[in-house]
PDB file of C-alpha atoms and ligand atoms in Angstrom:
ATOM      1  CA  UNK A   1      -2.504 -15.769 -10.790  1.00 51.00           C
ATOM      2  CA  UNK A   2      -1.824 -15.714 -14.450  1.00 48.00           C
ATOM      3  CA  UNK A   3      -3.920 -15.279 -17.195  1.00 47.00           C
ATOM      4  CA  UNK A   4      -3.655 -18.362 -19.581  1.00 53.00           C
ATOM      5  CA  UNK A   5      -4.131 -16.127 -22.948  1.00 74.00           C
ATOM      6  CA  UNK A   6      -3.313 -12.730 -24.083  1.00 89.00           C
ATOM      7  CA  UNK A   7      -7.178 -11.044 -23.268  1.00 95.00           C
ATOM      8  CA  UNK A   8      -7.040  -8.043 -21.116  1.00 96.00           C
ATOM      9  CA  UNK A   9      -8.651  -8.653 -17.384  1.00 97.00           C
ATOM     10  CA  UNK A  10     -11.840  -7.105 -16.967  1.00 98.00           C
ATOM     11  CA  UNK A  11     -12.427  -5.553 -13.782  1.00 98.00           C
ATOM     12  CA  UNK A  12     -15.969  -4.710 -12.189  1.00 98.00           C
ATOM     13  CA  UNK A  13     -16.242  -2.723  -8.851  1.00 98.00           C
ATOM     14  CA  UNK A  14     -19.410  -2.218  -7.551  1.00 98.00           C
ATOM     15  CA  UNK A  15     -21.185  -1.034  -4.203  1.00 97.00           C
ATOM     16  CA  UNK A  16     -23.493   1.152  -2.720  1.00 95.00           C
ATOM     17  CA  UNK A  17     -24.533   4.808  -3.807  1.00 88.00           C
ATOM     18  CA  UNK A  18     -22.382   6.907  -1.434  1.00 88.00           C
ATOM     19  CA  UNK A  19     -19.481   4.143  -0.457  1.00 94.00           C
ATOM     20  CA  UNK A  20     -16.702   6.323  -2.064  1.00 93.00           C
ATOM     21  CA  UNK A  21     -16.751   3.971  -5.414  1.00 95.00           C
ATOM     22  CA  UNK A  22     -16.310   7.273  -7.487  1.00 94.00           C
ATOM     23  CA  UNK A  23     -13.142   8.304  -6.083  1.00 95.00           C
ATOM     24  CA  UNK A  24     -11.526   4.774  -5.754  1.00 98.00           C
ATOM     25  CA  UNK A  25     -12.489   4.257  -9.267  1.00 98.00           C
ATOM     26  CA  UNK A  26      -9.804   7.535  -9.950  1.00 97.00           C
ATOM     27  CA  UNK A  27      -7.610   7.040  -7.597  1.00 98.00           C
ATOM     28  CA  UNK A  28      -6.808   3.061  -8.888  1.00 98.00           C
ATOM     29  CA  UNK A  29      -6.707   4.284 -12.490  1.00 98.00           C
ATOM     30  CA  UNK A  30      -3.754   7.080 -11.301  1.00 97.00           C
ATOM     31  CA  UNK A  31      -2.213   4.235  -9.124  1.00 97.00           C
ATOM     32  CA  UNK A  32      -2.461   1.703 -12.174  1.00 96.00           C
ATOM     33  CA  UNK A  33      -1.723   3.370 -15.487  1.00 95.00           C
ATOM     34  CA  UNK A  34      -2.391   1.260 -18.702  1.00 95.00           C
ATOM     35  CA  UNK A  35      -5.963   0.601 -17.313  1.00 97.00           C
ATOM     36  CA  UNK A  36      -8.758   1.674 -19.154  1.00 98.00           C
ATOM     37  CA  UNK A  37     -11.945   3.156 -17.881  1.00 98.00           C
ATOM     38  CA  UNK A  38     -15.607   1.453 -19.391  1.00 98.00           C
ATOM     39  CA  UNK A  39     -17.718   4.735 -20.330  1.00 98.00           C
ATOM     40  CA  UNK A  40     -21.040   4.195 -19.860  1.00 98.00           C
ATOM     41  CA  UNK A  41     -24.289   5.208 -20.945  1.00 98.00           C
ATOM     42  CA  UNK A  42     -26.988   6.532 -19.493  1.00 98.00           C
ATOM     43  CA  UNK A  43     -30.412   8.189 -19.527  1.00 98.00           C
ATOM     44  CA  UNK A  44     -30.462   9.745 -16.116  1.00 94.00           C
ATOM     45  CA  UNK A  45     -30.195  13.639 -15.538  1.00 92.00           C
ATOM     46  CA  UNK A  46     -27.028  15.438 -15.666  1.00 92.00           C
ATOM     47  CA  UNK A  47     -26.060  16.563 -12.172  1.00 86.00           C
ATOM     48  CA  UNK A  48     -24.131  19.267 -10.802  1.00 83.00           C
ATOM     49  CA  UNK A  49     -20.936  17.452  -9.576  1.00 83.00           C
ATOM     50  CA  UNK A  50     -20.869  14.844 -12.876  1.00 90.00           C
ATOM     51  CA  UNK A  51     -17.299  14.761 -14.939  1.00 92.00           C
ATOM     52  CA  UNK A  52     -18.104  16.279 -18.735  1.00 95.00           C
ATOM     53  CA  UNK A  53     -20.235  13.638 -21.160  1.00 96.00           C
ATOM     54  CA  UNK A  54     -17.629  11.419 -22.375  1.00 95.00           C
ATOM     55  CA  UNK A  55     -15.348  11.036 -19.164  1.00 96.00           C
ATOM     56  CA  UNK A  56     -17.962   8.693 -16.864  1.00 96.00           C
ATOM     57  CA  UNK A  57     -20.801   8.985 -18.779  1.00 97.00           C
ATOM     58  CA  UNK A  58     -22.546   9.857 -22.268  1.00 98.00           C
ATOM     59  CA  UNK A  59     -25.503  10.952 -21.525  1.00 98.00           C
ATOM     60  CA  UNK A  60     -28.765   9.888 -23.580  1.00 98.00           C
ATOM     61  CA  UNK A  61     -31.951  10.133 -24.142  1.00 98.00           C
ATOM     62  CA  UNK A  62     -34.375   7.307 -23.264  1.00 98.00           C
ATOM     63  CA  UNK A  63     -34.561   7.190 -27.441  1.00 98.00           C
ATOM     64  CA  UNK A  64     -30.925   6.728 -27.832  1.00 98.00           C
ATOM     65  CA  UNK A  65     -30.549   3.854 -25.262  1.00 98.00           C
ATOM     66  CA  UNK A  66     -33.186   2.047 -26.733  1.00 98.00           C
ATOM     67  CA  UNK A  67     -32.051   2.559 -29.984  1.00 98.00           C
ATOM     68  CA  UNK A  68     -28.760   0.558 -28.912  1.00 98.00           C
ATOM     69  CA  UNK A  69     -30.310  -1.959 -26.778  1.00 98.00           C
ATOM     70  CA  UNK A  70     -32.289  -2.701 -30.124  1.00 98.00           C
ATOM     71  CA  UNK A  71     -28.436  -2.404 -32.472  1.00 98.00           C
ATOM     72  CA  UNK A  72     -27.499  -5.246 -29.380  1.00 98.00           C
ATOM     73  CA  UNK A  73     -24.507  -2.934 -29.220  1.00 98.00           C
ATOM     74  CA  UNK A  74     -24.747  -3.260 -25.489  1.00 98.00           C
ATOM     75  CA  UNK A  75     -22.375  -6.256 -23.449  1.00 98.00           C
ATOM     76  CA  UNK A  76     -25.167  -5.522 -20.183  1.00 98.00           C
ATOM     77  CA  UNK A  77     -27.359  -2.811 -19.536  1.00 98.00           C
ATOM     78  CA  UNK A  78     -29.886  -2.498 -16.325  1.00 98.00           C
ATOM     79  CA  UNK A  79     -32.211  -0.055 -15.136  1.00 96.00           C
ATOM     80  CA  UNK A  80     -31.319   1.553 -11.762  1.00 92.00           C
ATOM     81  CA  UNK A  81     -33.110   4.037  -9.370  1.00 81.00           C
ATOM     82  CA  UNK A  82     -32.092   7.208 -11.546  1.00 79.00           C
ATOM     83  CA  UNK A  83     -32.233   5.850 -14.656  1.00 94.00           C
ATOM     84  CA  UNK A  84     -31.155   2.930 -17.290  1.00 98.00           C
ATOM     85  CA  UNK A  85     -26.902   2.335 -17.589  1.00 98.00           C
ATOM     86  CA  UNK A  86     -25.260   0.001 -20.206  1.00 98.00           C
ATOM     87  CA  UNK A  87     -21.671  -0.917 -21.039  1.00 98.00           C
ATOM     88  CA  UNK A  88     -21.248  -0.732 -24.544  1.00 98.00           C
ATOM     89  CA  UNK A  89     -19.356  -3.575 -26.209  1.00 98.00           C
ATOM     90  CA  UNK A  90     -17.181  -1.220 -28.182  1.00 98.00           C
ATOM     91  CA  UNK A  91     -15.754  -0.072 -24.868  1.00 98.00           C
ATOM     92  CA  UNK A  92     -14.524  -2.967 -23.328  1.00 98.00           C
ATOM     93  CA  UNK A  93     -13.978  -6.046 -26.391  1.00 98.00           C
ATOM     94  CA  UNK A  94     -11.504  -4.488 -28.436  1.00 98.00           C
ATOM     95  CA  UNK A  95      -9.267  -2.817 -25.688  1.00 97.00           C
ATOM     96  CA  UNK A  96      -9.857  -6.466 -24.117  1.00 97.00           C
ATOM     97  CA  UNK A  97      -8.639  -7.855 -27.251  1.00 96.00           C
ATOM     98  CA  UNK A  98      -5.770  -5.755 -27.363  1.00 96.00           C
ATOM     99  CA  UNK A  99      -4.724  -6.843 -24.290  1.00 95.00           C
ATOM    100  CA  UNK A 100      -5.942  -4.287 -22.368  1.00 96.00           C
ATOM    101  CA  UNK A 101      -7.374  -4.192 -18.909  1.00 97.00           C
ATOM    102  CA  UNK A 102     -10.592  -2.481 -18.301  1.00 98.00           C
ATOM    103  CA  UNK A 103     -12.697  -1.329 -15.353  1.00 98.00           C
ATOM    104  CA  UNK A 104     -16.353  -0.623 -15.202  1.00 98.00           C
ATOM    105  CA  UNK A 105     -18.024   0.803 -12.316  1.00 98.00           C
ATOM    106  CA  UNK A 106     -20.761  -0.756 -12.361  1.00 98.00           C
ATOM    107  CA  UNK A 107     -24.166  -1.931 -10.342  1.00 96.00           C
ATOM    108  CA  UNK A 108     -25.145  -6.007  -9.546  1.00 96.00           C
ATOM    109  CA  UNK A 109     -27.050  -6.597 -11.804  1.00 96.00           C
ATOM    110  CA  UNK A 110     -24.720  -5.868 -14.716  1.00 98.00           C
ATOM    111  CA  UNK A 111     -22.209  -7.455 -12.535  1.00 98.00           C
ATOM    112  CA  UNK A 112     -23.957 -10.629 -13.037  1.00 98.00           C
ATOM    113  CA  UNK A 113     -24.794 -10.209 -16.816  1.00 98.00           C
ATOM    114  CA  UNK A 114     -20.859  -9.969 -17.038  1.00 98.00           C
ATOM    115  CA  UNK A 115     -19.878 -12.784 -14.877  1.00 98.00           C
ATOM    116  CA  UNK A 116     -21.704 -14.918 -17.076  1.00 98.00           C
ATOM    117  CA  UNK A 117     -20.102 -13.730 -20.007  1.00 97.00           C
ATOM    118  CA  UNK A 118     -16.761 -13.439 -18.586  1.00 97.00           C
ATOM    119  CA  UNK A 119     -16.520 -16.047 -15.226  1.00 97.00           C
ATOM    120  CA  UNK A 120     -12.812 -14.740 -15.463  1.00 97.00           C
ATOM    121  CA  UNK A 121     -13.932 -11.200 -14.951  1.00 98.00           C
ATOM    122  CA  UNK A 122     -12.574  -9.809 -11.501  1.00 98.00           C
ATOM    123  CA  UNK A 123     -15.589  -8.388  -9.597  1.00 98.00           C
ATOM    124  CA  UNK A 124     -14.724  -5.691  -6.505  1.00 98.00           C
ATOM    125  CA  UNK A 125     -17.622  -5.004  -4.103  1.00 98.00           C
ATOM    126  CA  UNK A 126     -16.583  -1.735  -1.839  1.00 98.00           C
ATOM    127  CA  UNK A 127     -18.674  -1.764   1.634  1.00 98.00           C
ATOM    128  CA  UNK A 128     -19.338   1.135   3.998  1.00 97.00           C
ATOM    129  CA  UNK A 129     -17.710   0.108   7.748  1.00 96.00           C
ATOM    130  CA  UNK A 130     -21.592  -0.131   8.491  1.00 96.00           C
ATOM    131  CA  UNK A 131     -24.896   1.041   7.235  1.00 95.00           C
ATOM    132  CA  UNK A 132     -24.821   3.630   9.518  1.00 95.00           C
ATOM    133  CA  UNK A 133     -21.887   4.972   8.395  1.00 94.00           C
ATOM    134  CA  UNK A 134     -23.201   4.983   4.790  1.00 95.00           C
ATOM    135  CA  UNK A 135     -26.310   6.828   5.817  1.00 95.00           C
ATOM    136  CA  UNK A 136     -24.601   9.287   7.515  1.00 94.00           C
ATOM    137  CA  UNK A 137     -22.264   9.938   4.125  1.00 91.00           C
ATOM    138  CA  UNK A 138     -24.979   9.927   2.302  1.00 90.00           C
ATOM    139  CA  UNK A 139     -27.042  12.297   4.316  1.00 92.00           C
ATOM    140  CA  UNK A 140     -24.105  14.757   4.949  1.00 90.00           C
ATOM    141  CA  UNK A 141     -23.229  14.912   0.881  1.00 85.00           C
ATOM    142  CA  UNK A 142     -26.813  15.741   0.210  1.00 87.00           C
ATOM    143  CA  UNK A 143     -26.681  18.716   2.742  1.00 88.00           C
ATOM    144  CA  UNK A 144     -23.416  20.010   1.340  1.00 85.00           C
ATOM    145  CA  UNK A 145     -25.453  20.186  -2.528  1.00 80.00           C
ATOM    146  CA  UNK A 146     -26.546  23.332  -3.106  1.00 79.00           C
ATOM    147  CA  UNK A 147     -28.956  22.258  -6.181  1.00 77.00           C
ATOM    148  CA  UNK A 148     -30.365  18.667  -6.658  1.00 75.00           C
ATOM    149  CA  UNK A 149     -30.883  17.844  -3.063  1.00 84.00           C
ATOM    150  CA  UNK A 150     -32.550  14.599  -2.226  1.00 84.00           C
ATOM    151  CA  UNK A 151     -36.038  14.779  -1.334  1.00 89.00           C
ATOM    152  CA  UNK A 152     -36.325  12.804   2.323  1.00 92.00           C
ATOM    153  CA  UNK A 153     -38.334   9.750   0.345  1.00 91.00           C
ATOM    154  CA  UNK A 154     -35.255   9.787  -2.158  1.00 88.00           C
ATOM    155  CA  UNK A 155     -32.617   9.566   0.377  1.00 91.00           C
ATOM    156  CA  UNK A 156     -34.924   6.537   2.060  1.00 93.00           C
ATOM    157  CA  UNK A 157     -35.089   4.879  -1.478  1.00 91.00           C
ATOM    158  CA  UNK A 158     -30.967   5.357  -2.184  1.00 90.00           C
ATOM    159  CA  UNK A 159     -31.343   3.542   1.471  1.00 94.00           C
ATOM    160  CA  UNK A 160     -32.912   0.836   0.772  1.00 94.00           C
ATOM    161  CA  UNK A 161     -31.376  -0.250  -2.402  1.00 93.00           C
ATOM    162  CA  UNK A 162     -27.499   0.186  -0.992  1.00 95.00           C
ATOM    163  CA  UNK A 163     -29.664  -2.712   1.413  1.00 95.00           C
ATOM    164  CA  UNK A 164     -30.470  -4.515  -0.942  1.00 94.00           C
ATOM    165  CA  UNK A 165     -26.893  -4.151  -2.862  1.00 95.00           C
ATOM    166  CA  UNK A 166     -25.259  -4.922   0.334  1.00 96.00           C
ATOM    167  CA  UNK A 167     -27.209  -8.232   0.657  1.00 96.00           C
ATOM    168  CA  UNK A 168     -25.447  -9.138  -2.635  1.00 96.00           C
ATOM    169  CA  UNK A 169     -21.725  -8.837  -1.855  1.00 97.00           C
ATOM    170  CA  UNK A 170     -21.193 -12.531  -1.479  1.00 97.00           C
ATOM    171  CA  UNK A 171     -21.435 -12.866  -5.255  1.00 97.00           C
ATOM    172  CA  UNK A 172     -17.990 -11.175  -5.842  1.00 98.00           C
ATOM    173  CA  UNK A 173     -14.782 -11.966  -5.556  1.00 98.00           C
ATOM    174  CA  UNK A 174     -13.246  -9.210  -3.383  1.00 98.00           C
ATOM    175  CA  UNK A 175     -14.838  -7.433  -0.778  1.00 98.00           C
ATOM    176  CA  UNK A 176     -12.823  -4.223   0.121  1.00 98.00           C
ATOM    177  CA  UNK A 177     -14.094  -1.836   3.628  1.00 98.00           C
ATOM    178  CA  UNK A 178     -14.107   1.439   2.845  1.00 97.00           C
ATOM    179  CA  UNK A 179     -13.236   2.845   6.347  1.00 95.00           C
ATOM    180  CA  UNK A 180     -10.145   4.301   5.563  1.00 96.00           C
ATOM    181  CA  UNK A 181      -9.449   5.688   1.945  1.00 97.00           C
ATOM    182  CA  UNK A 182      -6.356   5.489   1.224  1.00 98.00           C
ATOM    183  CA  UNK A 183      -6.323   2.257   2.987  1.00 98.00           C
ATOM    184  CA  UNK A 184      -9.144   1.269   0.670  1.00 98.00           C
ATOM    185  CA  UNK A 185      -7.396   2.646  -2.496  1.00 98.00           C
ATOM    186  CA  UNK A 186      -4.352   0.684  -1.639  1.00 98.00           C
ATOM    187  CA  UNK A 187      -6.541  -2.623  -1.324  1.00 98.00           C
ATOM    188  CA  UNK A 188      -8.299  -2.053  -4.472  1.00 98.00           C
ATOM    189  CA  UNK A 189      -4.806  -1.610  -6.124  1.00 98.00           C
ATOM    190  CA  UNK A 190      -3.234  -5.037  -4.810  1.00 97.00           C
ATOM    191  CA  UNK A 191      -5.691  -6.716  -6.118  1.00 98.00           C
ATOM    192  CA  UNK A 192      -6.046  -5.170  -9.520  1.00 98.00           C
ATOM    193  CA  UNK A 193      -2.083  -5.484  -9.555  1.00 97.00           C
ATOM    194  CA  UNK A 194      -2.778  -9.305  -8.767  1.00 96.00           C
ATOM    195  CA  UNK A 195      -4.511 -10.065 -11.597  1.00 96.00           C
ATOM    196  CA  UNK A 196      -3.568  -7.715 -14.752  1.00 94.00           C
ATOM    197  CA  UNK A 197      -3.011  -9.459 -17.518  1.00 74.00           C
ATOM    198  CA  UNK A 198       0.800 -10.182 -17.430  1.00 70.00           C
ATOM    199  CA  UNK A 199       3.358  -9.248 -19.746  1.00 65.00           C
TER     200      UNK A 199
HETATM  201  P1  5GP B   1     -24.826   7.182 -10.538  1.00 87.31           P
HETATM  202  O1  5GP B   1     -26.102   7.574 -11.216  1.00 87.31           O
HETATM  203  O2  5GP B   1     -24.834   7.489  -9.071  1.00 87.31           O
HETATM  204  O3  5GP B   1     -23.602   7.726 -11.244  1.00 87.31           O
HETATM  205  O4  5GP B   1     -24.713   5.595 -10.657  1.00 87.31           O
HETATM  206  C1  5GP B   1     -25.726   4.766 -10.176  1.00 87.31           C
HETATM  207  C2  5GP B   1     -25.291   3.329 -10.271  1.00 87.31           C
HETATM  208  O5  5GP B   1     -25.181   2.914 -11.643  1.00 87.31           O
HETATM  209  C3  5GP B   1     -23.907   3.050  -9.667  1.00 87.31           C
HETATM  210  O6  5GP B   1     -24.025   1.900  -8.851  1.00 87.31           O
HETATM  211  C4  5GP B   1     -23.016   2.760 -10.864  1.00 87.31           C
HETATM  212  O7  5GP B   1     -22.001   1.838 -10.555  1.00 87.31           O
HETATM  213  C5  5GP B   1     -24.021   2.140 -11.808  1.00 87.31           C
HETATM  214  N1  5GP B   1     -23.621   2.171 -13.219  1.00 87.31           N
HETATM  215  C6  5GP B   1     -22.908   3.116 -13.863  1.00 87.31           C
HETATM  216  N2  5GP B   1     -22.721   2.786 -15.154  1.00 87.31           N
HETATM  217  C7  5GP B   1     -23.314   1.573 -15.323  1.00 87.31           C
HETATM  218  C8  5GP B   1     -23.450   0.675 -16.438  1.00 87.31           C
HETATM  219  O8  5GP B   1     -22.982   0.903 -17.546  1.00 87.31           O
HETATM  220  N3  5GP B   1     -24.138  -0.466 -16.211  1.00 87.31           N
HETATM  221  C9  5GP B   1     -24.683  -0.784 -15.007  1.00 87.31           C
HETATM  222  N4  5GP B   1     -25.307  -1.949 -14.904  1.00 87.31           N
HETATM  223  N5  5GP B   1     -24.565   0.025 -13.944  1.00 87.31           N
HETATM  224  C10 5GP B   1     -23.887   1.186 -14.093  1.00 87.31           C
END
């Protein structure tokens, strides 16, 4: 497909806490260079494994968000399990403008605030080979932490909204298995590849 102006694409890829999204996410932007990552904001705690403020996240205080949900300076912005997360506009409309391509890792229901922005936005749900699968990721990672471990009632919660996430996968436009990574990775890629904005 090609785009019919010169906007950047804007890629969303969403799924379920503990699907791998993280490391896709990386792995496409070494694969694809020229892409550019949507840093996010966010309120919820700083944990031991989390990139330094700036790379994934800036982390703020509850204050700060509201401060720029108030300046409108957000394009979406939802309140998850750990937290509220918003996509400034300032990190995806002038790269967009530019030309650039962008990704955002992002939940549903920002998603869906973009997709009605931007219908032409490309929107990547990953999916654990079963829900079994993603407990047992889930529950393994959480054993591995040394600090910050999930309470039992957590890990049920985490459960219960990758459920609810899951139920929502029809409303993208790729669905990608995450069974085998690099497998997964090279899905991701094609279809990023398939619709950059061409030069
Ligand atoms: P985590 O706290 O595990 O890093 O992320 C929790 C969820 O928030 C993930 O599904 C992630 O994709 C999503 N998320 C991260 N940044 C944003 C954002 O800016 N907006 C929205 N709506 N979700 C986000």
């Amino acid at each position: 497909m090609t785009t019919t102006n010169n906007m950047g694409t804007i890629f969303i890829i969403s799924g379920p806490s503990g699907v791998g999204k993280t490391t896709i996410v990386e792995r496409l932007l070494e694969a694809e260079p020229g892409l550019k990552f949507s840093v996010s904001l966010t309120t919820r705690d700083v944990r031991a494994d989390d990139k330094p403020d700036g790379v994934k996240y800036h982390f703020v205080t509850n204050d700060e968000f509201a401060a720029h949900v108030a300046a409108e300076d957000f394009l979406e912005h939802a309140v998850y399990s750990s937290g509220s997360y918003g996509t400034l506009k300032s990190e995806v409309l002038p790269p967009r403008e530019q030309g650039i391509d962008v990704v955002l890792d992002i939940e549903v229901q920002g998603m869906k605030q973009i997709k009605q922005l931007y219908p032409e936005a490309i929107a990547i749900f990953l999916l654990p080979p079963s829900f079994e699968v993603l407990e047992d990721r889930l529950r393994k990672r959480n054993d591995a932490q040394t600090e910050n471990k999930l309470s039992e009632e957590k890990i049920l919660q985490r459960l219960a909204t990758a459920r609810y996430e899951i139920k929502q996968q029809d409303l993208y436009d790729y669905k990608v298995v995450n069974g085998d990574l690099d497998d997964a990775v090279a899905q991701v890629v094609e279809i990023v590849r398939r619709h950059r904005r061409k030069v």
